[in-house]
Short mmCIF file of C-alpha atoms in Angstrom, two decimals:
data_model
loop_
_atom_site.label_atom_id
_atom_site.label_comp_id
_atom_site.label_asym_id
_atom_site.label_seq_id
_atom_site.Cartn_x
_atom_site.Cartn_y
_atom_site.Cartn_z
CA MET A 1 1.37 -56.59 -21.29
CA LYS A 2 5.17 -55.76 -20.85
CA LEU A 3 7.82 -58.68 -20.14
CA GLU A 4 8.51 -57.49 -16.96
CA GLU A 5 4.81 -57.53 -15.95
CA THR A 6 5.06 -61.70 -16.40
CA LEU A 7 8.54 -62.48 -14.82
CA LYS A 8 7.36 -63.26 -11.06
CA TYR A 9 5.50 -66.30 -13.05
CA CYS A 10 8.76 -67.85 -14.78
CA GLY A 11 8.69 -71.21 -13.73
CA LYS A 12 4.83 -71.52 -11.84
CA GLN A 13 1.86 -72.95 -13.50
CA VAL A 14 -0.17 -70.21 -15.10
CA CYS A 15 -3.27 -69.60 -16.64
CA VAL A 16 -2.70 -66.97 -19.48
CA THR A 17 -5.14 -65.14 -21.32
CA CYS A 18 -4.46 -63.88 -24.75
CA THR A 19 -5.90 -60.62 -26.06
CA ASP A 20 -8.05 -62.61 -28.76
CA GLY A 21 -9.60 -64.42 -25.69
CA GLU A 22 -7.71 -67.52 -25.84
CA GLU A 23 -6.49 -69.22 -22.96
CA TYR A 24 -3.57 -71.65 -22.33
CA ARG A 25 -2.62 -73.04 -18.79
CA GLY A 26 1.14 -74.88 -18.11
CA VAL A 27 4.09 -73.78 -16.75
CA TYR A 28 5.40 -70.69 -17.58
CA ASP A 29 8.96 -72.22 -19.04
CA TRP A 30 10.82 -69.36 -20.46
CA TYR A 31 11.12 -66.10 -22.10
CA GLN A 32 12.47 -64.37 -24.50
CA SER A 33 13.79 -60.39 -24.67
CA ASP A 34 14.32 -58.04 -27.10
CA ALA A 35 18.11 -58.08 -26.14
CA GLU A 36 18.49 -61.54 -26.50
CA SER A 37 16.97 -61.63 -30.23
CA LEU A 38 16.44 -58.26 -32.02
CA ASP A 39 14.68 -59.40 -34.92
CA GLU A 40 11.85 -60.99 -33.30
CA PRO A 41 9.12 -60.01 -30.88
CA ASN A 42 9.27 -60.50 -26.81
CA ALA A 43 7.31 -63.72 -26.07
CA ILE A 44 6.77 -66.19 -23.23
CA GLY A 45 6.81 -70.32 -23.36
CA ILE A 46 4.10 -71.87 -21.64
CA GLU A 47 4.81 -75.99 -21.10
CA ARG A 48 1.96 -78.37 -20.95
CA GLY A 49 1.77 -81.86 -21.50
CA GLY A 50 5.76 -81.77 -22.87
CA ILE A 51 4.44 -79.28 -25.80
CA ILE A 52 5.85 -75.69 -25.45
CA THR A 53 3.19 -73.11 -26.86
CA GLU A 54 5.48 -69.72 -27.76
CA ILE A 55 2.88 -66.29 -26.83
CA PRO A 56 3.96 -62.98 -28.18
CA VAL A 57 4.17 -60.67 -25.18
CA ALA A 58 2.36 -58.00 -27.22
CA GLU A 59 -0.60 -60.72 -27.30
CA VAL A 60 -1.07 -61.57 -23.25
CA ALA A 61 -4.28 -59.82 -22.24
CA SER A 62 -3.03 -61.41 -18.79
CA ILE A 63 -1.40 -63.63 -16.73
CA ALA A 64 -2.15 -64.98 -12.91
CA ALA A 65 -1.14 -68.14 -11.25
CA SER A 66 -3.37 -71.29 -11.26
#
């Protein structure tokens, strides 16, 4: 998935399914693009219960509002 495809969900409650089948539910809290950090991959942050999980965009199979 491309980072641009996820941006419409930023700030919303989402369910992210990764390429390995693992699911994460929470608020799409932040994103990191290559332009911000050339040595790190594009990633999104999902916040749930005060804990943020960083997920590389290359590992996101799907994202949907929940």
